[in-house]
Short mmCIF file of C-alpha atoms in Angstrom, two decimals:
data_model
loop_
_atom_site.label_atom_id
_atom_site.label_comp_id
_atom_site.label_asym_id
_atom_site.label_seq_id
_atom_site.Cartn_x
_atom_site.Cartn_y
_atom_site.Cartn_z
CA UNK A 24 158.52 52.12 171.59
CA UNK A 25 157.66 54.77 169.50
CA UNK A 26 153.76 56.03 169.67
CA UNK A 27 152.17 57.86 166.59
CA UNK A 28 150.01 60.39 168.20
CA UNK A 29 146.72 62.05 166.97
CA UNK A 30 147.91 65.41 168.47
CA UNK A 31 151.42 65.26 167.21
CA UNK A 32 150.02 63.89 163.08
CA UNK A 33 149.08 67.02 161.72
CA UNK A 34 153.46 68.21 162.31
CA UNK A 35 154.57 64.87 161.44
CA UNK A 36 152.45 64.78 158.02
CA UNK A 37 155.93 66.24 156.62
CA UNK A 38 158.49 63.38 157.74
CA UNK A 39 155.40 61.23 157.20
CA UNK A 40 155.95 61.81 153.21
CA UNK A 41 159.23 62.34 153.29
CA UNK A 42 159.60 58.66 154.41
CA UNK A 43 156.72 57.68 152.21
CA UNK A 44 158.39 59.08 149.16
CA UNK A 45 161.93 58.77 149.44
CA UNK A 46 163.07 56.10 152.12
CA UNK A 47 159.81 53.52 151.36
CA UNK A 48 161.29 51.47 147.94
CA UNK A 49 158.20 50.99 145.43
CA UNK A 50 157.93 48.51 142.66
CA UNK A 51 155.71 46.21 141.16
CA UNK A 52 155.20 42.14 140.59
CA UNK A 53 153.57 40.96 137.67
CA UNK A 54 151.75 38.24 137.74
CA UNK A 55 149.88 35.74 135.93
CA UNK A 56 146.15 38.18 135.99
CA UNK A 57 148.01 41.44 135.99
CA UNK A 58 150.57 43.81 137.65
CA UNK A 59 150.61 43.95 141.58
CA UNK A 60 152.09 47.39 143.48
CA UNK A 61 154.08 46.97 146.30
CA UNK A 62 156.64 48.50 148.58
CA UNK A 63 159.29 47.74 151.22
CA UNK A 64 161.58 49.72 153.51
CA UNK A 65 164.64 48.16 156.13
CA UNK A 66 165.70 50.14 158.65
CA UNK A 67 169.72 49.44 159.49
CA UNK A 68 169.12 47.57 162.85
CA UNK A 69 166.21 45.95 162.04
CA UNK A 70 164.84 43.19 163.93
CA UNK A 71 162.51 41.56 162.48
CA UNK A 72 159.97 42.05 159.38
CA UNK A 73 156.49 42.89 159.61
CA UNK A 74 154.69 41.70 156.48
CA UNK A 75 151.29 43.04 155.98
CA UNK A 76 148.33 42.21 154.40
CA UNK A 77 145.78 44.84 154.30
CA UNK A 78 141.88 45.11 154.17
CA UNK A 79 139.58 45.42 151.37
CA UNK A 80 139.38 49.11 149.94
CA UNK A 81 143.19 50.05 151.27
CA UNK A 82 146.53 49.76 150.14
CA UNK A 83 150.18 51.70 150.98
CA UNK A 84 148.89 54.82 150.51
CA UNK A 85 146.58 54.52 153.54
CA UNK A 86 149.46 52.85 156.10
CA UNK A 87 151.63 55.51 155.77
CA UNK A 88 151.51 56.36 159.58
CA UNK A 89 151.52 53.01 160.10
CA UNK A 90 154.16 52.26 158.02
CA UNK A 91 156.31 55.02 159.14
CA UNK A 92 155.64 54.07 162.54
CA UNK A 93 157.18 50.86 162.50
CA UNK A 94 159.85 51.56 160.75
CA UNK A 95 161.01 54.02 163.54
CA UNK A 96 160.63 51.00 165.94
CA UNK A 97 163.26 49.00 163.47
CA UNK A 98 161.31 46.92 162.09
CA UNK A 99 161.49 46.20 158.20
CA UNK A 100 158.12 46.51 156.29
CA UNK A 101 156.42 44.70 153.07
CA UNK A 102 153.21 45.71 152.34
CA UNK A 103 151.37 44.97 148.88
CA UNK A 104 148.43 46.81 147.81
CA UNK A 105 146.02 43.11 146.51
CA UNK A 106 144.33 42.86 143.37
CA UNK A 107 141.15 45.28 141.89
CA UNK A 108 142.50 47.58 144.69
CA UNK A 109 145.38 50.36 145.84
CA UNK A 110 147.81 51.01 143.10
CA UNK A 111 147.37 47.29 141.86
CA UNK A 112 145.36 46.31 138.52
CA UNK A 113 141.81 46.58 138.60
CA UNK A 114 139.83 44.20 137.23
CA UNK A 115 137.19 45.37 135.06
CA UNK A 116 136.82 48.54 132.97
CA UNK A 117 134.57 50.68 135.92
CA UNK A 118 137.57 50.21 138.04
CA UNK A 119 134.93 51.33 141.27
CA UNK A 120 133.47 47.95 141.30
CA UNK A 121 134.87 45.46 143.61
CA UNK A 122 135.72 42.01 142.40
CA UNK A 123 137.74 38.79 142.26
CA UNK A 124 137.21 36.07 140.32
CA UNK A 125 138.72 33.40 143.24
CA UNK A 126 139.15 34.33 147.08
CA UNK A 127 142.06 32.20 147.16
CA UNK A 128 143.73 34.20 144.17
CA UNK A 129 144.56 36.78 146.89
CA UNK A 130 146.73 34.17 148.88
CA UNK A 131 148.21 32.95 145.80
CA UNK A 132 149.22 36.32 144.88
CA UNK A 133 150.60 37.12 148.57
CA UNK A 134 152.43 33.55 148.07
CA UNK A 135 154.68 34.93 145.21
CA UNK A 136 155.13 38.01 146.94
CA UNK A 137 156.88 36.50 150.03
CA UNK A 138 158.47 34.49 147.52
CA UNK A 139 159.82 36.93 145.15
CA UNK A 140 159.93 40.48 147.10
CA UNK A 141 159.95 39.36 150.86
CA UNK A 142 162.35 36.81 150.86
CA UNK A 143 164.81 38.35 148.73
CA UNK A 144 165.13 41.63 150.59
CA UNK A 145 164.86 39.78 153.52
CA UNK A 146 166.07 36.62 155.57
CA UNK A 147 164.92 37.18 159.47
CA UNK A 148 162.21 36.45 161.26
CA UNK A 149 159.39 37.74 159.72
CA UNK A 150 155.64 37.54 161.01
CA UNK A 151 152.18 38.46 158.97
CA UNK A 152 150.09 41.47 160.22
CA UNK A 153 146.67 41.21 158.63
CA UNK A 154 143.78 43.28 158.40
CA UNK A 155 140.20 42.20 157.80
CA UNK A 156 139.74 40.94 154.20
CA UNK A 157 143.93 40.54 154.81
CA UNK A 158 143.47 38.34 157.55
CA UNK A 159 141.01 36.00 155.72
CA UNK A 160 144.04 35.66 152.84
CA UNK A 161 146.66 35.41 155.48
CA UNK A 162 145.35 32.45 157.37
CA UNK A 163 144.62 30.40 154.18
CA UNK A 164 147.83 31.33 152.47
CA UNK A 165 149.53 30.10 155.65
CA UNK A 166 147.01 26.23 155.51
CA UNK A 167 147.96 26.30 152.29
CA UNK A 168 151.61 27.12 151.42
CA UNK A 169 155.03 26.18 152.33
CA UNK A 170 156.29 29.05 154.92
CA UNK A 171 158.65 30.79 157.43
CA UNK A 172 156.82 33.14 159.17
CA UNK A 173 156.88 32.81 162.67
CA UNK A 174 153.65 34.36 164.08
CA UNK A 175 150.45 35.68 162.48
CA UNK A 176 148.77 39.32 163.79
CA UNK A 177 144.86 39.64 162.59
CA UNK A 178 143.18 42.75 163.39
CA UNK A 179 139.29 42.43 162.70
CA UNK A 180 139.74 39.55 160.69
CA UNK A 181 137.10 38.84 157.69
CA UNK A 182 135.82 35.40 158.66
CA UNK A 183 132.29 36.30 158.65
CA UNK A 184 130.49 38.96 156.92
CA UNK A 185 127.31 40.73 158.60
CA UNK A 186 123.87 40.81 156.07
CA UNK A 187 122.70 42.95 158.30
CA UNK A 188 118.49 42.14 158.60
CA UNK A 189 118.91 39.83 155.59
CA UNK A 190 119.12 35.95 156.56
CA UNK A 191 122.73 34.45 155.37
CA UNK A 192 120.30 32.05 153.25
CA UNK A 193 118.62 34.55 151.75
CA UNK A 194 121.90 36.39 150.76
CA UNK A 195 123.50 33.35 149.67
CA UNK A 196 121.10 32.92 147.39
CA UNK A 197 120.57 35.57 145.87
CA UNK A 198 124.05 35.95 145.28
CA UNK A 199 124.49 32.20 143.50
CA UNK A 200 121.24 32.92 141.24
CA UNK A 201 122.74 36.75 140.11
CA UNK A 202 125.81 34.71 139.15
CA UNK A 203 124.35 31.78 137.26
CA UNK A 204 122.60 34.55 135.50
CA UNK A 205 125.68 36.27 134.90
CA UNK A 206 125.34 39.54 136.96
CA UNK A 207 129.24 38.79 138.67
CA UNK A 208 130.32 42.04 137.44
CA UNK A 209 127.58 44.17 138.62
CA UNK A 210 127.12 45.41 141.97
CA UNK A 211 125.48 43.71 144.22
CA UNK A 212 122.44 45.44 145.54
CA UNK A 213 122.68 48.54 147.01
CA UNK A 214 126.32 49.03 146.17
CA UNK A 215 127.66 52.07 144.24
CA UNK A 216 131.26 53.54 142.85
CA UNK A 217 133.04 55.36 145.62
CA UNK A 218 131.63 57.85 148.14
CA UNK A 219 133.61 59.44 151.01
CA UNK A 220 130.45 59.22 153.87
CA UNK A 221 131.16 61.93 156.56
CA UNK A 222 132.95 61.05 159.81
CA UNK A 223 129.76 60.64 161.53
CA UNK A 224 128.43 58.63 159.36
CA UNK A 225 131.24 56.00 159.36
CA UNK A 226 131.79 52.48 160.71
CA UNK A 227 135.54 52.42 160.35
CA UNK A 228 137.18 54.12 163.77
CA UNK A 229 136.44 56.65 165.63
CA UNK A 230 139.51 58.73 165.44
CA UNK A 231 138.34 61.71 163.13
CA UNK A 232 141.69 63.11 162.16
CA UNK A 233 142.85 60.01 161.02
CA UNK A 234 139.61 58.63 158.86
CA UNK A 235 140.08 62.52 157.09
CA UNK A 236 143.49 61.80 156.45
CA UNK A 237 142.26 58.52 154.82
CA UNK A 238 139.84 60.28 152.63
CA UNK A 239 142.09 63.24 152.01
CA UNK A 240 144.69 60.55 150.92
CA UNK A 241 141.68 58.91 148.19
CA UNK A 242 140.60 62.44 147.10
CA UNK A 243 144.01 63.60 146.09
CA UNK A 244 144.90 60.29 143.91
CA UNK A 245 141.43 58.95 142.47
CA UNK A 246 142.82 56.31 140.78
CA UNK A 247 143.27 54.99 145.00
CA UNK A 248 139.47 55.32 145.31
CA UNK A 249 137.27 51.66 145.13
CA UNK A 250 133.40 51.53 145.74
CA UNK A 251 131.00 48.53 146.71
CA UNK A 252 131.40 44.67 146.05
CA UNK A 253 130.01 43.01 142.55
CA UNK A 254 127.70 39.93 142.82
CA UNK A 255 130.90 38.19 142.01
CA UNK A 256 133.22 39.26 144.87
CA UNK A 257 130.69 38.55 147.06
CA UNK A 258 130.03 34.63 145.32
CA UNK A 259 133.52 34.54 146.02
CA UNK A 260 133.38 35.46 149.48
CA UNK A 261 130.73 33.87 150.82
CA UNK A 262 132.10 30.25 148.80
CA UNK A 263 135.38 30.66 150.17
CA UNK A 264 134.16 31.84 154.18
CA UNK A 265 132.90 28.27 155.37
CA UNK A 266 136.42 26.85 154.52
CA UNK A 267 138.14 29.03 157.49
CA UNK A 268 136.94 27.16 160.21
CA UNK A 269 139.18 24.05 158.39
CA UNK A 270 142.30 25.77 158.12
CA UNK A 271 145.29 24.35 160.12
CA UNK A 272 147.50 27.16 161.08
CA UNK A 273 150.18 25.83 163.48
CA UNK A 274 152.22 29.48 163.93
CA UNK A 275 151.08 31.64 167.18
CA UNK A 276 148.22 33.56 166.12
CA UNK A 277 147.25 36.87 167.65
CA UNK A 278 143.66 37.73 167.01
CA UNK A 279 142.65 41.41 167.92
CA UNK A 280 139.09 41.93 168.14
CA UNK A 281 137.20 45.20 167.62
CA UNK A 282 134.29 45.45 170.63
CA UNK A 283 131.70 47.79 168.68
CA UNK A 284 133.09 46.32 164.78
CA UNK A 285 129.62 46.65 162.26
CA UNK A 286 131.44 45.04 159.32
CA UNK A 287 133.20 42.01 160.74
CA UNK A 288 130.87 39.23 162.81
CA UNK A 289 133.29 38.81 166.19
CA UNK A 290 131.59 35.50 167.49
CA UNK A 291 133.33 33.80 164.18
CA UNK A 292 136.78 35.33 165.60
CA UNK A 293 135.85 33.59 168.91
CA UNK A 294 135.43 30.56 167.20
CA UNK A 295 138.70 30.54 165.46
CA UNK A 296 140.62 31.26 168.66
CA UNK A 297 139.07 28.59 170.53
CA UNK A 298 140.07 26.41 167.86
CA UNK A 299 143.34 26.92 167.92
CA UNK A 300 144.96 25.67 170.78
CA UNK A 301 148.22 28.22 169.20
CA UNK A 302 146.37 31.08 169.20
CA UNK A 303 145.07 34.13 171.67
CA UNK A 304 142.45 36.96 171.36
CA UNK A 305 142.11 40.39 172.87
CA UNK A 306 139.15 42.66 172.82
CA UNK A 307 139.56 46.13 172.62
CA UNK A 308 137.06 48.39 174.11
CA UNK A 309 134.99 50.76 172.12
CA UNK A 310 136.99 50.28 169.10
CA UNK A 311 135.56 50.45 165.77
CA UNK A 312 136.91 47.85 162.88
CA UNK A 313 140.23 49.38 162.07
CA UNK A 314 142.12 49.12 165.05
CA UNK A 315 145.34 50.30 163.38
CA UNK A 316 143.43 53.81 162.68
CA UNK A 317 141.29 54.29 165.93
CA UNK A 318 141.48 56.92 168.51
CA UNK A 319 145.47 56.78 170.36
CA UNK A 320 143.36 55.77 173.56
CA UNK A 321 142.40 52.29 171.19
CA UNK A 322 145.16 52.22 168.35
CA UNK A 323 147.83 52.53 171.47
CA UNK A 324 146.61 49.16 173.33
CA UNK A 325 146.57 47.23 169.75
CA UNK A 326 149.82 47.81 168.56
CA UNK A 327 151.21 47.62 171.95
CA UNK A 328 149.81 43.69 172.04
CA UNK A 329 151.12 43.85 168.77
CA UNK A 330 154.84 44.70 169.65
CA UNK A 331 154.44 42.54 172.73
CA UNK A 332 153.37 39.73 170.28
CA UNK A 333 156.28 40.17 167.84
CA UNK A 334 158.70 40.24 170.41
CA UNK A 335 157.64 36.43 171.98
CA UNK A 336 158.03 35.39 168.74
CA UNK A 337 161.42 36.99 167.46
CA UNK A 338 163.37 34.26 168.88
#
C-alpha cells in the first residue's frame, strides 16, 4: 500500500492538485432543501469503492490527501460535502452558523446520493468510511435504508457529545427552552463565525503540517470556512443522539477510536461495539479526533486497519 507521508506532503502538494482538479469529477445533486456538492474519481483497476461521509466543519476540499491517497491504492472514491457545510448550500443568510433543521436529513441526503451518484458510477463492492458527525449519519442511514454496502469504517464517531463541566441535563435544557423561544438560528452560547485557533491551541490532531494545510485550504476559499453550532443544530443533535444505541446495523462495522479525542465521548463508542456482536474497535494511542489527519506515526496504524478492514470485506 501506498503511505501519504508528512515529510514527503509539502513535494506532493503539486500531484495532490493536479489530481484534485483534473482527475477528481465534481458535480452537484439537488435536492429537495437545496443543492449538494460532490465528487467522485475511479481509478482503471479499481477494487472496490470507498464512500465517505465526512465530519462536521469539512468537506472535499479538506480530503484531498486522503482522497488522493486512496485513489493511488485503486480504490474508487465518493465523497459529498453535507448540508450548511463544504461547497454545499448553507442554510441561513450568516452562512458561519451551523445548523440543520433534522439530524436525520443528513442520512436522507446521503441516501439519494448512493442512489443517484454512487450507484450509477459504480456497481462493486462498496463500503462507508465515516468520520465523526459522518459516522452518526452513516449508521442511521444504514438502520434505516435499503442498502449494498458491505462494511462500515467510523473514525471518532459522533455518538456522544462532551458539555464539558456542564451536566447533559443542564445542556439539554437549555437548548429545548432557547428553541421553544425561537433562538434555533442563533448560536448557541459561546459559539462564534469561524476562527482558525493556532496549532497549539487545537483539539483536532496533532500533526502540525497537516492541520496548516487544513486552514491554509479554508483561508484561500472562504466560502469553505463554517463557525460554531446554532441552538438548533444542537436541538437536533442532542434529540437525535439517544436513538443510536437502537440502531440495527447488521454489516461488519469497524470502529476506530481516538485515545486522547476532547470532542467525541469514547465510552459511547464502547458501548456501540459491544452491542454489536458484527462489529470491532481499535484504539489508537495518543491520537487526537481526526485520525485520518494525525501524525504518520497515528494516521499510518488507522488506515492500515482500514485497508485491512476493506479487504475482509471485498469478497
Amino acid at each position: 500500500m501506498f503511505y501519504s507521508s508528512e515529510s514527503e506532503l509539502e513535494n506532493n502538494q503539486s500531484a495532490i492538485e493536479e489530481f484534485f482538479e483534473n482527475t477528481l469529477i465534481k458535480s452537484n445533486l439537488k435536492t429537495l432543501h437545496g443543492t449538494l456538492f460532490y465528487a467522485y474519481a475511479k481509478p482503471a483497476n479499481a477494487k472496490m469503492a470507498l464512500v465517505i461521509s465526512s465530519g462536521r466543519v469539512e468537506g472535499t476540499d479538506k480530503y484531498k490527501e486522503l482522497l488522493w491517497e486512496f485513489y493511488n491504492n485503486d480504490y474508487a472514491i465518493f465523497i459529498i460535502d453535507h448540508q450548511g457545510q463544504g461547497r454545499s448550500y448553507r442554510h441561513l443568510r450568516n452562512k458561519h452558523k451551523g445548523y440543520v433543521k433534522d439530524f436525520q436529513d443528513y442520512s436522507a441526503d446521503l441516501n439519494q446520493f448512493t442512489e443517484q451518484v454512487v450507484n450509477a458510477h459504480w456497481q462493486g463492492n462498496k463500503a462507508l468510511i465515516a468520520h465523526s458527525m459522518g459516522g452518526a449519519i452513516a449508521l442511521h442511514y444504514l438502520a434505516t435504508y435499503t442498502h449494498d454496502y458491505k462494511g462500515v469504517f467510523l473514525s471518532a464517531p459522533m455518538l456522544n457529545i462532551f458539555t464539558k463541566k456542564v451536566p447533559r441535563f443542564s445542556t439539554t435544557l437549555a437548548v429545548n427552552i432557547a428553541k421553544i423561544l425561537g433562538f434555533q438560528y442563533s448560536y448557541a452560547f459561546g459559539q462564534k463565525n469561524y476562527i482558525p485557533l493556532n496549532f497549539d491551541l487545537n483539539v483536532l490532531t496533532s500533526s502540525e503540517i497537516r492541520y496548516k494545510q487544513f486552514r491554509q485550504t479554508y483561508h484561500a476559499t472562504p466560502s469553505l470556512q463554517l463557525g460554531g453550532v446554532t441552538y438548533g443544530w444542537l436541538h437536533a443533535v442532542i434529540k437525535f443522539l439517544p436513538s443510536v444505541d437502537k440502531l440495527n446495523i447488521t454489516i461488519p462495522m469497524y470502529i476506530a477510536k481516538a485515545e486522547k479525542d476532547e470532542v467525541v465521548n469514547n465510552t459511547a463508542l464502547d458501548k456501540l461495539a459491544n452491542s454489536h456482536e458484527n462489529a470491532s474497535i481499535e484504539s489508537f494511542k495518543d491520537a487526537k479526533h481526526e485520525l485520518f489527519f494525525e501524525r504518520d506515526e497515528i494516521r499510518k496504524p488507522a488506515l492500515k486497519s482500514l485497508y485491512t478492514f476493506c479487504e475482509s470485506i471485498n469478497l
